[in-house]
Coordinates of C-alpha atoms in Angstrom, one line a residue:
M1 CA 0.0 0.0 0.0
A2 CA 1.5 3.3 -1.1
T3 CA 2.4 5.8 1.6
L4 CA -0.1 8.4 0.4
S5 CA -2.7 6.0 -1.0
L6 CA -5.3 6.6 1.7
Q7 CA -5.0 10.4 2.0
H8 CA -8.1 10.9 -0.1
T9 CA -10.1 8.7 2.3
L10 CA -9.4 10.8 5.4
P11 CA -12.1 13.2 6.6
K12 CA -11.5 16.9 7.0
L13 CA -10.9 18.4 10.4
P14 CA -14.4 19.1 11.8
V15 CA -15.6 22.4 13.1
P16 CA -17.1 21.6 16.5
T17 CA -20.4 23.2 17.6
L18 CA -20.2 26.4 19.8
E19 CA -22.0 24.5 22.6
E20 CA -19.4 21.7 22.7
T21 CA -16.5 24.1 22.7
L22 CA -17.8 26.5 25.3
A23 CA -18.8 23.7 27.7
K24 CA -15.4 22.2 27.4
Y25 CA -13.7 25.6 27.8
L26 CA -15.6 26.4 31.0
R27 CA -14.8 23.1 32.5
T28 CA -11.0 23.7 31.8
I29 CA -10.9 27.1 33.5
E30 CA -12.6 25.9 36.7
P31 CA -9.4 24.9 38.5
L32 CA -7.9 28.3 37.8
A33 CA -10.9 30.6 38.3
T34 CA -12.4 32.0 41.5
P35 CA -16.1 31.2 42.0
E36 CA -16.9 34.8 40.9
E37 CA -14.8 34.5 37.8
L38 CA -16.4 31.2 36.9
E39 CA -19.9 32.6 37.2
R40 CA -19.0 35.7 35.2
N41 CA -17.5 33.6 32.4
K42 CA -20.5 31.3 32.3
A43 CA -22.7 34.4 31.8
L44 CA -20.4 35.7 29.0
A45 CA -20.4 32.2 27.4
K46 CA -24.2 32.3 27.4
D47 CA -24.1 35.8 25.8
F48 CA -21.6 34.5 23.2
L49 CA -24.0 31.6 22.3
K50 CA -27.2 33.7 22.1
P51 CA -29.1 33.6 18.8
G52 CA -28.0 36.4 16.5
G53 CA -25.0 37.1 18.7
L54 CA -21.3 37.5 17.7
G55 CA -20.5 33.9 18.5
R56 CA -23.1 32.7 15.9
A57 CA -21.7 35.0 13.3
L58 CA -18.1 33.9 13.9
Q59 CA -19.2 30.3 13.7
Q60 CA -20.8 30.8 10.3
R61 CA -17.7 32.6 9.1
L62 CA -15.5 29.7 10.2
L63 CA -17.8 27.2 8.5
D64 CA -17.2 29.2 5.3
V65 CA -13.5 29.0 5.9
D66 CA -13.9 25.3 6.1
R67 CA -15.9 25.2 2.9
A68 CA -13.1 27.0 1.1
A69 CA -10.3 24.8 2.5
P70 CA -9.5 21.8 0.3
N71 CA -8.0 19.7 3.1
N72 CA -8.1 21.2 6.5
W73 CA -9.6 24.5 7.6
L74 CA -6.9 25.2 10.1
D75 CA -3.8 23.9 8.3
D76 CA -4.8 25.3 4.9
T77 CA -5.6 28.7 6.3
W78 CA -3.7 29.7 9.4
W79 CA -1.8 27.1 11.3
I80 CA 1.8 27.3 10.3
Q81 CA 1.8 31.1 10.1
K82 CA 0.1 31.6 13.5
A83 CA 1.7 28.8 15.4
Y84 CA 5.2 29.2 14.1
H85 CA 6.1 31.7 11.3
E86 CA 4.8 34.9 12.9
W87 CA 6.6 34.1 16.1
R88 CA 9.8 36.2 15.9
E89 CA 11.9 34.8 18.7
P90 CA 15.0 32.8 17.8
L91 CA 14.4 29.2 16.8
L92 CA 17.2 28.0 19.0
V93 CA 15.8 26.8 22.4
N94 CA 12.5 28.4 21.8
S95 CA 11.1 26.4 18.9
N96 CA 13.5 23.7 17.5
W97 CA 13.5 20.2 18.9
Y98 CA 16.3 17.7 19.5
I99 CA 16.7 13.9 19.8
M100 CA 19.7 12.3 21.6
M101 CA 20.3 8.9 20.1
R102 CA 21.7 5.9 22.0
N103 CA 25.3 4.8 21.3
E104 CA 25.8 1.6 19.3
H105 CA 25.8 -1.7 21.1
N106 CA 29.5 -2.1 20.3
H107 CA 30.4 1.6 20.5
P108 CA 34.2 2.0 20.8
T109 CA 35.8 3.4 23.9
E110 CA 38.9 4.7 22.2
F111 CA 38.7 7.3 19.3
H112 CA 41.5 7.8 16.8
P113 CA 42.0 11.1 15.0
T114 CA 41.7 11.1 11.3
A115 CA 44.8 11.5 9.2
E116 CA 43.3 14.5 7.5
N117 CA 42.6 16.5 10.7
P118 CA 43.1 15.4 14.3
A119 CA 40.0 17.5 15.3
Y120 CA 37.9 14.7 14.0
T121 CA 37.9 10.9 14.7
T122 CA 37.6 8.0 12.4
F123 CA 34.6 6.5 14.2
Q124 CA 32.9 9.9 14.1
V125 CA 33.3 10.1 10.4
K126 CA 32.2 6.5 9.9
R127 CA 29.1 6.8 12.0
A128 CA 28.1 10.1 10.4
A129 CA 28.6 8.6 6.9
H130 CA 26.6 5.5 7.8
L131 CA 23.7 7.3 9.3
A132 CA 23.6 9.8 6.5
Q133 CA 23.3 6.9 4.1
Q134 CA 20.6 5.3 6.3
L135 CA 18.6 8.5 6.1
L136 CA 19.1 8.6 2.3
D137 CA 17.9 5.0 2.2
Y138 CA 14.8 6.0 4.1
T139 CA 14.3 9.0 1.8
D140 CA 14.4 6.6 -1.2
T141 CA 11.8 4.4 0.5
L142 CA 9.6 7.4 1.3
Y143 CA 9.9 8.8 -2.2
S144 CA 8.9 5.5 -3.7
Q145 CA 6.0 5.6 -1.3
K146 CA 6.9 2.4 0.4
V147 CA 6.8 3.7 4.0
P148 CA 3.8 1.9 5.5
V149 CA 0.7 3.9 6.3
E150 CA 0.4 4.3 10.0
K151 CA -2.9 3.1 11.5
T152 CA -4.7 3.1 14.9
K153 CA -7.9 1.4 16.0
A154 CA -9.7 4.4 14.6
G155 CA -8.3 3.9 11.2
P156 CA -5.4 5.2 9.0
L157 CA -3.4 8.3 10.0
C158 CA -2.5 11.2 7.7
M159 CA 1.0 10.8 6.2
H160 CA 1.2 14.3 4.8
Q161 CA 3.8 15.4 7.3
Y162 CA 6.3 12.9 5.9
T163 CA 6.3 14.9 2.7
Q164 CA 7.4 18.0 4.8
L165 CA 10.4 16.3 6.3
I166 CA 13.2 16.0 3.7
G167 CA 14.6 18.9 1.9
V168 CA 12.5 21.5 3.6
T169 CA 13.8 24.8 4.9
R170 CA 12.3 27.8 6.6
I171 CA 13.1 31.2 5.0
P172 CA 13.1 34.3 7.2
Q173 CA 10.8 37.1 6.1
H174 CA 9.7 40.4 7.5
G175 CA 6.8 39.7 10.0
C176 CA 6.1 36.1 8.9
D177 CA 8.5 33.5 7.7
R178 CA 7.8 31.0 4.8
L179 CA 8.9 27.5 3.9
A180 CA 10.9 27.3 0.7
Y181 CA 8.8 25.5 -1.9
T182 CA 9.9 21.8 -1.9
P183 CA 8.2 19.4 -4.2
F184 CA 7.6 15.8 -3.1
P185 CA 9.8 14.1 -4.0
S186 CA 12.5 16.8 -3.8
P187 CA 14.5 17.1 -7.0
S188 CA 17.6 17.8 -4.8
K189 CA 20.4 15.1 -4.9
H190 CA 22.7 16.6 -2.4
I191 CA 23.2 17.1 1.4
V192 CA 25.3 19.7 3.2
L193 CA 28.2 18.9 5.5
I194 CA 29.0 21.4 8.2
L195 CA 32.6 21.6 9.5
E196 CA 33.8 24.4 11.8
D197 CA 31.1 26.7 10.5
Q198 CA 32.0 26.0 6.9
F199 CA 29.5 24.4 4.5
F200 CA 30.2 21.8 1.9
K201 CA 27.9 20.5 -0.8
I202 CA 28.0 16.7 -0.9
N203 CA 26.4 15.0 -3.8
A204 CA 24.5 12.0 -2.5
Y205 CA 24.2 10.3 -5.9
T206 CA 26.7 9.4 -8.6
N207 CA 27.0 11.3 -11.8
D208 CA 24.5 8.9 -13.4
G209 CA 22.0 9.3 -10.6
Q210 CA 22.7 6.2 -8.6
R211 CA 23.3 5.8 -4.9
F212 CA 26.7 4.8 -3.7
L213 CA 28.1 2.9 -0.7
D214 CA 28.9 3.9 2.9
G215 CA 32.6 3.8 2.2
D216 CA 32.1 6.3 -0.6
M217 CA 30.3 8.8 1.7
E218 CA 33.0 8.3 4.3
R219 CA 35.6 9.2 1.6
L220 CA 33.6 12.4 0.7
F221 CA 33.5 13.5 4.3
L222 CA 37.2 12.9 4.8
E223 CA 37.9 14.9 1.6
A224 CA 35.9 17.8 2.9
I225 CA 37.8 17.6 6.2
K226 CA 41.0 17.8 4.1
Q227 CA 39.7 20.8 2.3
L228 CA 39.5 22.7 5.5
K229 CA 43.2 23.3 5.4
E230 CA 43.1 24.5 1.8
I231 CA 40.1 26.8 1.5
K232 CA 39.6 30.4 2.3
R233 CA 37.3 30.3 5.2
S234 CA 34.0 32.2 5.2
A235 CA 32.5 34.0 8.2
P236 CA 30.2 31.8 10.4
V237 CA 27.0 32.8 8.7
G238 CA 25.2 29.8 10.3
L239 CA 25.0 31.7 13.5
L240 CA 22.6 34.1 11.9
T241 CA 20.0 31.3 11.6
C242 CA 20.0 31.2 15.4
D243 CA 19.2 34.9 15.8
H244 CA 15.9 36.7 16.3
R245 CA 13.9 36.1 13.1
D246 CA 13.6 39.8 12.2
A247 CA 17.4 40.2 12.7
W248 CA 18.1 37.2 10.5
T249 CA 15.7 38.5 7.8
V250 CA 17.7 41.8 7.6
A251 CA 21.0 40.0 7.7
R252 CA 20.0 37.5 5.0
E253 CA 18.8 40.3 2.7
H254 CA 22.1 42.1 3.2
L255 CA 24.0 39.0 2.2
L256 CA 21.8 38.5 -0.9
V257 CA 22.3 42.1 -2.0
L258 CA 26.0 42.1 -1.2
D259 CA 27.2 39.4 -3.7
P260 CA 25.5 36.9 -6.0
K261 CA 27.7 34.2 -4.6
N262 CA 25.8 34.4 -1.3
R263 CA 22.5 33.6 -3.1
E264 CA 24.2 30.6 -4.7
S265 CA 25.5 29.3 -1.4
L266 CA 22.3 29.9 0.5
Q267 CA 20.2 28.1 -2.1
V268 CA 22.4 25.1 -2.0
I269 CA 22.0 24.9 1.8
E270 CA 18.3 25.6 1.6
D271 CA 17.7 23.0 -1.1
A272 CA 19.7 20.3 0.5
L273 CA 17.9 17.1 1.6
F274 CA 19.4 17.6 5.1
C275 CA 22.5 18.7 6.9
V276 CA 25.2 16.7 8.6
T277 CA 27.5 18.3 11.2
L278 CA 30.8 16.9 12.5
D279 CA 31.6 18.7 15.6
S280 CA 35.3 19.5 16.2
A281 CA 35.3 20.4 19.9
K282 CA 38.4 19.0 21.6
E283 CA 36.3 17.1 24.1
A284 CA 32.9 15.5 23.6
T285 CA 30.1 16.5 26.0
K286 CA 29.6 14.3 29.1
A287 CA 26.7 11.9 29.1
D288 CA 26.4 11.8 32.9
R289 CA 23.2 10.5 34.5
K290 CA 24.2 12.1 37.8
T291 CA 23.7 15.5 36.3
D292 CA 20.5 14.6 34.3
Y293 CA 22.6 14.5 31.2
A294 CA 22.6 18.3 31.4
E295 CA 25.8 18.9 29.3
W296 CA 24.7 16.5 26.5
A297 CA 21.1 18.0 26.5
K298 CA 22.5 21.5 26.3
F299 CA 24.5 20.4 23.2
G300 CA 21.3 19.1 21.7
M301 CA 19.4 22.2 22.5
H302 CA 21.9 24.8 21.2
G303 CA 25.3 23.3 20.6
H304 CA 28.5 25.2 21.3
G305 CA 27.1 28.7 21.1
G306 CA 25.1 27.9 18.0
H307 CA 28.1 27.0 15.9
N308 CA 27.8 24.3 13.2
R309 CA 24.0 24.6 12.9
W310 CA 21.6 25.7 10.3
C311 CA 18.5 26.2 12.5
D312 CA 16.1 26.7 9.5
K313 CA 16.7 23.2 8.2
S314 CA 14.1 20.5 9.0
M315 CA 16.8 17.9 9.7
N316 CA 20.3 18.2 11.1
L317 CA 22.3 15.1 12.0
I318 CA 25.1 16.1 14.4
F319 CA 28.0 14.0 15.5
E320 CA 30.5 14.6 18.3
R321 CA 34.1 13.3 18.2
D322 CA 33.2 10.3 20.3
G323 CA 30.4 9.3 17.9
K324 CA 27.5 10.5 20.0
F325 CA 24.6 11.5 17.7
I326 CA 21.9 14.1 18.0
C327 CA 19.2 15.0 15.5
H328 CA 18.1 18.7 15.7
G329 CA 15.3 20.2 13.6
E330 CA 13.0 23.1 12.8
H331 CA 9.5 22.5 14.1
S332 CA 7.2 24.2 11.7
P333 CA 7.0 21.8 8.7
C334 CA 6.0 18.8 10.8
D335 CA 5.6 17.8 14.4
A336 CA 8.6 16.2 16.2
L337 CA 6.9 12.8 16.3
I338 CA 7.5 12.3 12.6
P339 CA 11.4 12.8 12.6
S340 CA 11.5 10.8 15.9
L341 CA 9.8 7.9 14.1
V342 CA 12.3 8.2 11.2
M343 CA 15.3 8.3 13.6
D344 CA 14.0 5.2 15.4
V345 CA 14.2 3.4 12.0
I346 CA 17.6 4.6 10.8
I347 CA 19.5 4.0 14.1
R348 CA 18.9 0.3 14.2
K349 CA 21.6 -0.8 11.7
P350 CA 25.1 -0.6 13.3
T351 CA 28.0 1.2 11.6
E352 CA 30.3 -1.0 9.6
L353 CA 33.9 -0.2 10.6
N354 CA 35.2 -1.4 7.3
A355 CA 32.4 -0.2 5.0
P356 CA 32.8 -1.1 1.4
S357 CA 33.5 1.5 -1.3
S358 CA 32.8 1.5 -5.0
N359 CA 34.7 2.9 -8.0
A360 CA 31.7 5.1 -8.9
A361 CA 32.3 8.6 -10.4
I362 CA 31.4 11.0 -7.6
E363 CA 31.8 14.7 -7.6
A364 CA 34.2 16.1 -5.0
P365 CA 32.8 18.1 -2.0
K366 CA 32.3 21.8 -2.9
H367 CA 33.0 24.5 -0.4
L368 CA 30.1 27.0 -0.2
A369 CA 31.7 30.4 0.2
F370 CA 30.1 33.5 1.6
V371 CA 31.1 37.1 0.9
T372 CA 30.8 39.4 3.9
D373 CA 31.6 42.9 4.8
A374 CA 31.8 45.0 8.0
K375 CA 27.9 45.2 8.2
A376 CA 27.5 41.4 7.8
Q377 CA 30.2 40.9 10.5
E378 CA 28.2 43.1 12.9
H379 CA 25.1 41.0 12.2
I380 CA 27.1 37.9 13.1
K381 CA 28.5 39.5 16.2
A382 CA 25.0 40.5 17.3
A383 CA 23.7 37.0 16.6
S384 CA 26.5 35.4 18.7
A385 CA 25.5 37.7 21.6
T386 CA 21.9 36.6 21.3
I387 CA 22.8 32.9 21.2
E388 CA 25.1 33.3 24.3
A389 CA 22.3 34.9 26.3
L390 CA 19.8 32.2 25.2
S391 CA 22.2 29.3 25.9
K392 CA 23.4 30.6 29.2
N393 CA 19.8 30.9 30.4
S394 CA 18.7 27.5 29.2
D395 CA 18.4 25.0 32.1
C396 CA 17.9 21.7 30.5
G397 CA 18.4 18.0 31.2
I398 CA 17.0 14.5 30.9
I399 CA 15.1 13.4 34.0
Y400 CA 15.8 9.7 34.0
F401 CA 13.7 7.2 36.0
D402 CA 14.2 3.5 35.9
E403 CA 12.4 2.3 39.1
Y404 CA 9.4 1.3 36.9
G405 CA 8.0 2.2 33.5
A406 CA 5.0 1.8 31.2
D407 CA 4.9 -2.0 31.7
Y408 CA 4.1 -1.5 35.4
I409 CA 1.6 1.2 34.7
K410 CA -0.3 -1.0 32.3
K411 CA -0.1 -4.3 34.2
V412 CA -0.5 -3.1 37.8
V413 CA -2.2 0.3 37.7
K414 CA -4.2 -0.7 34.6
T415 CA -4.4 2.8 33.2
S416 CA -3.1 4.7 30.2
P417 CA 0.7 5.3 30.7
D418 CA 0.4 8.7 29.1
A419 CA -2.4 9.8 31.4
Y420 CA -0.5 8.4 34.4
L421 CA 2.7 10.3 33.4
Q422 CA 0.7 13.5 32.9
M423 CA -0.6 13.1 36.5
A424 CA 3.0 12.5 37.7
I425 CA 4.0 15.8 36.0
Q426 CA 1.1 17.6 37.6
L427 CA 2.0 16.2 41.0
G428 CA 5.7 17.0 40.6
Y429 CA 4.9 20.6 39.7
Y430 CA 2.5 20.8 42.6
K431 CA 5.2 19.6 45.0
Q432 CA 7.6 22.2 43.7
I433 CA 5.4 25.2 43.2
G434 CA 2.5 24.5 45.6
Q435 CA -0.2 25.3 43.1
P436 CA -1.4 24.0 39.7
C437 CA -1.0 25.7 36.4
A438 CA -2.4 25.6 32.9
T439 CA -0.9 22.6 31.1
Y440 CA -0.5 21.8 27.4
E441 CA -0.1 18.3 26.1
T442 CA 0.2 17.7 22.3
G443 CA -2.9 15.9 21.0
S444 CA -2.5 14.5 17.5
T445 CA -5.3 15.1 14.9
R446 CA -3.7 12.9 12.2
Q447 CA -6.9 10.9 11.8
F448 CA -7.9 13.9 9.6
R449 CA -6.4 15.0 6.3
N450 CA -3.4 17.3 6.9
G451 CA -4.1 17.1 10.7
R452 CA -1.4 18.5 13.0
T453 CA -2.3 19.0 16.7
E454 CA -4.9 20.0 19.2
T455 CA -4.3 21.1 22.8
T456 CA -5.0 18.5 25.4
R457 CA -5.6 20.6 28.5
T458 CA -4.2 18.4 31.3
L459 CA -5.2 20.6 34.2
S460 CA -8.6 19.6 35.4
V461 CA -10.8 19.6 38.5
E462 CA -9.9 15.9 38.9
S463 CA -6.1 16.5 38.5
V464 CA -6.1 19.2 41.2
A465 CA -8.1 16.9 43.6
F466 CA -5.6 14.1 43.0
C467 CA -2.6 16.4 43.7
K468 CA -4.1 17.8 46.9
A469 CA -4.9 14.3 48.2
M470 CA -1.5 13.0 47.4
E471 CA 0.1 15.8 49.5
N472 CA -2.3 15.3 52.4
P473 CA -1.0 12.5 54.7
S474 CA -4.4 12.1 56.3
V475 CA -6.0 10.9 53.0
K476 CA -6.1 7.1 52.8
P477 CA -4.4 5.3 49.9
E478 CA -7.7 4.0 48.6
E479 CA -9.0 7.5 48.2
K480 CA -5.7 8.6 46.6
V481 CA -5.9 5.8 44.0
K482 CA -9.6 6.5 43.4
L483 CA -8.8 10.2 42.7
L484 CA -5.8 9.1 40.5
R485 CA -8.2 6.9 38.4
A486 CA -10.7 9.8 38.1
A487 CA -7.9 12.1 37.0
T488 CA -6.5 9.7 34.4
A489 CA -10.0 8.9 33.1
A490 CA -10.8 12.6 32.7
H491 CA -7.4 13.2 30.9
S492 CA -7.9 10.2 28.6
K493 CA -11.4 11.5 27.7
Y494 CA -10.1 14.9 26.9
Q495 CA -7.3 13.4 24.8
R496 CA -9.8 11.3 22.8
D497 CA -11.9 14.5 22.2
A498 CA -8.8 16.4 21.1
A499 CA -7.8 13.7 18.7
S500 CA -11.3 13.8 17.3
G501 CA -10.9 17.5 16.6
K502 CA -13.1 18.5 19.5
G503 CA -10.8 20.2 21.9
C504 CA -11.5 23.9 22.6
D505 CA -8.2 25.7 21.7
R506 CA -8.1 25.3 17.9
H507 CA -11.8 26.1 17.5
M508 CA -11.6 29.2 19.7
M509 CA -8.5 30.2 17.8
G510 CA -10.4 29.9 14.5
L511 CA -13.3 31.9 15.9
R512 CA -11.0 34.7 17.1
L513 CA -9.3 34.8 13.7
C514 CA -12.7 35.4 12.1
L515 CA -13.2 38.6 14.1
Q516 CA -13.3 41.7 11.9
P517 CA -11.6 45.0 12.8
G518 CA -13.5 46.6 15.7
E519 CA -15.2 43.4 16.7
S520 CA -14.6 41.8 20.1
H521 CA -16.3 39.9 22.8
P522 CA -15.7 40.3 26.6
L523 CA -15.3 36.5 26.9
F524 CA -12.0 36.8 25.0
Q525 CA -10.9 39.8 27.2
E526 CA -11.4 38.0 30.5
P527 CA -8.0 37.5 32.4
I528 CA -8.9 33.9 32.9
F529 CA -9.0 33.4 29.1
A530 CA -5.3 34.4 28.8
K531 CA -4.4 32.6 32.0
S532 CA -5.9 29.3 30.9
A533 CA -3.8 29.4 27.8
M534 CA -0.6 30.4 29.6
F535 CA 0.8 26.9 29.6
L536 CA 3.6 27.0 32.2
L537 CA 3.8 23.3 31.6
S538 CA 4.2 22.6 27.9
T539 CA 4.4 18.8 27.5
S540 CA 4.5 16.2 24.8
G541 CA 4.8 12.4 24.8
L542 CA 6.4 10.4 22.0
F543 CA 6.7 6.6 22.4
A544 CA 8.9 4.1 24.2
G545 CA 12.0 5.6 22.7
D546 CA 14.3 2.7 23.6
N547 CA 16.7 3.9 20.9
F548 CA 16.8 7.4 22.3
M549 CA 18.6 8.8 25.4
G550 CA 16.3 11.7 25.5
T551 CA 14.4 14.4 23.6
G552 CA 13.5 18.0 24.2
F553 CA 12.3 21.4 23.4
G554 CA 12.1 24.8 25.2
A555 CA 9.7 26.1 27.7
M556 CA 6.9 28.3 26.3
Y557 CA 7.1 30.9 29.1
P558 CA 10.0 32.3 31.2
D559 CA 8.5 30.7 34.4
G560 CA 7.6 27.4 32.8
Y561 CA 8.9 24.1 31.7
G562 CA 9.1 22.4 28.4
I563 CA 8.8 18.6 28.9
N564 CA 9.2 15.9 26.1
Y565 CA 8.9 12.4 27.5
L566 CA 9.5 8.8 26.5
A567 CA 7.5 6.1 28.2
G568 CA 9.6 3.0 27.9
G569 CA 8.6 -0.4 29.3
K570 CA 11.2 -0.2 32.1
T571 CA 12.5 3.3 31.9
L572 CA 10.9 6.8 31.8
K573 CA 12.8 9.8 30.3
F574 CA 11.6 13.4 30.6
G575 CA 13.6 15.9 28.5
T576 CA 13.1 19.1 30.5
E577 CA 13.9 22.8 29.9
S578 CA 13.4 25.9 32.0
K579 CA 15.2 29.2 32.5
F580 CA 18.0 29.9 35.0
D581 CA 16.8 33.4 35.6
S582 CA 13.4 32.2 36.7
K583 CA 12.8 32.4 40.5
A584 CA 10.0 29.8 40.1
T585 CA 11.6 27.0 38.2
N586 CA 14.6 24.8 38.4
T587 CA 15.1 21.7 36.2
R588 CA 17.2 19.8 38.7
Q589 CA 14.8 20.4 41.5
F590 CA 11.8 19.6 39.4
G591 CA 13.4 16.3 38.4
E592 CA 13.6 15.3 42.1
H593 CA 10.0 16.3 42.7
L594 CA 8.9 14.3 39.6
R595 CA 10.8 11.2 40.7
Q596 CA 9.3 11.5 44.2
A597 CA 5.8 11.9 42.6
L598 CA 6.3 8.7 40.7
R599 CA 7.4 6.9 43.8
D600 CA 4.5 8.2 45.9
M601 CA 2.0 7.2 43.2
R602 CA 3.4 3.7 43.2
T603 CA 3.3 3.5 46.9
A604 CA -0.3 4.5 47.0
V605 CA -1.3 2.0 44.3
E606 CA 0.5 -0.9 46.0
Q607 CA -0.9 -0.1 49.4
T608 CA -4.3 -0.9 48.0
L609 CA -3.3 -4.2 46.4
P610 CA -3.8 -7.7 47.9
E611 CA -0.6 -9.2 49.3
E612 CA -0.1 -11.6 46.3
E613 CA -0.6 -8.8 43.7
R614 CA 1.8 -6.6 45.7
K615 CA 4.5 -9.2 45.5
V616 CA 4.0 -9.5 41.7
A617 CA 4.0 -5.7 41.3
A618 CA 7.3 -5.4 43.3
K619 CA 9.0 -7.4 40.6
L620 CA 7.9 -5.2 37.7

C-alpha cells in the first residue's frame, strides 16, 4: 500500500459546535478561576451563544473558511503562520526540537584522530557517513511511497507530514517566515556537510543518478575535512539562523544584495535534503546521568554557542568526536513525532567499521563560500551575543527514572501510561510550586487530512483533587488511588476528544481569527481566558524511545517548563527545559520532585493491592 494512498479517504478536520467548545472551555478554567470569575464567564459564554450574537456570526464565518479549505480549515488557512512563522523569537531553544540517540551496542571506547585532521575521529566520520546513508535509504523508501501507512484502532493516519520532512527549509521574512517550496519528491540530490562553520555540498548520488556505498560517503566526508586546510574560510553565517527572526531577515537580505555568490551558497544549503555536522570540539560532551545528562542535553538544544548549525533546516544530523549522535530540527513543517519515528528506524543498523566502497564517479565536495563585509560581521556578532544569552539561560536535562515504567503502569495500575505520566508531572509541579498551572499536552489530529495538533488541557478539576490528596498525609491510599483513576480517566477522555478535533483551543483560535476590525467579545478579554492558555507546563509524549537517550524542546514561558517524555517499558525519560533566571523554576529540583511523585504514586497503588498482587508488582 503506497504511503499516500489513503489520503483521499481521510475526513476533513471538523468544526465543533459552539455549545461543545464553550462547555469544554468552561470546564477547563474551573481549577484556575475564582467562583466569581467562573460565574461571570458562564454568563459571558451564554451571551456568546445567544441567537443572533457575535458567536453565531463567527461560527458561520468559520464554516465558510472550512468550505473554502481543500483539506483542513486550520492547516490550509492559518496554522503554520500563527503557530510558528509569525513568532519572531530565535528558533534555537524556543522552537526547535532535539533527539539524543543511543550509542551503538559495540560503541568503541577509544577514538582515533583522522589522518586528514586530528580534530575529527575515524569513528565519528564512519558513523556520520553510515547514518547519512541510512537516512538517504529512508528517503528513497519514502519517495517510492513504500513507507507503510500508520494506523490506529480508529483507522489510517494522515501521512502528509512525511512529505514535509526531507529537503524542507524555513526562510526568514519580515513579519512572517515562509517555507521554501519543496516538491515531493524533492529534486535535490545533495546534502550539506558542516565543519567548523564551513559548509560543503556533498552529492548523495553518482553522476549517473545512482546511490553509492557507505565507504564512498565516508571518503567524501574525509575529503571535505582535508579541504578545511586549503580553502579560504568564510565567516560563520550559520550563527545568523539562530538569531531573532527579524534580525536574521535583515542579515540575510544584506548577504543576498552584497554578492551573487551568497544567493548561490544559500540556495544550495536551503535546497539540501538535510544537513550533517561533524563537531570539532576537543572534548565531547559528558553523558552523565548524575547531572541529568545536562551537558549533552545542552549540546542538543543549542550546541556550542550555536556553531555548526543551520537552524532553519528541518533535519540536522550532528555527531561529536566520540560518535554521539543528535538530531536537531526546525519545528514548523512537521511535528517532532515524525522525525523521531524516522530516527527510530535509521538508528537500528550498526556502523560498519570497514564499510565497502565502489569505484563510482562521484563529484568532490564543494565548499560553499560566503562574501561578507563589516555590516555582515556586525550581524554575526549580534547573533552570537543573542545565542550566548539564550544558551546561558537554558536550564535543560533529561530526568531519568528506571524504578518502573510503562509495563508496570499497564499491568499493575491498569491505566493509560500517558495519562498516568501527565498526572505525575502535575504532582511533581504541585510539589515544587505549591499550586497547579495551565498545562498543554500535544494531541494529534492525524486521523484527519493534513491534521497536526490540538491542545489536550491536562489541568482539570480531577487532577487538582488528585494532587491535593497525594500531598495530604491524612488521606487514605484507597482515596488517593480513586482520585488518580478519576484524573487519568478525565485526561484520557479529553485526549480522545482532542484527537477527534473536539478540543477547545483550535476552535476558539479559529473563531477569534474570524473577528473583523472593531469586533470583540468580553469572553476573550477576560483575564482567565489568557491565564488558561498560559501553559507554564508545555508537554508532549512520544513513544517508548528505547533507541533514544532523551528528547527535548524549550519552555513556552519564562517561568515554565518544556517537557518531552518517552514512556519505555522499564524506563521513563523526561527531557526538560526551564530558565536559569526564573525564580519559580529549576530543572534539577523539578526532576527530584517528579521522581518522588512517581514513587508516591506507586506506593499509594501498591498499598491498595492484595498481598499476592503486591509481590508481583514489586518485581515489575
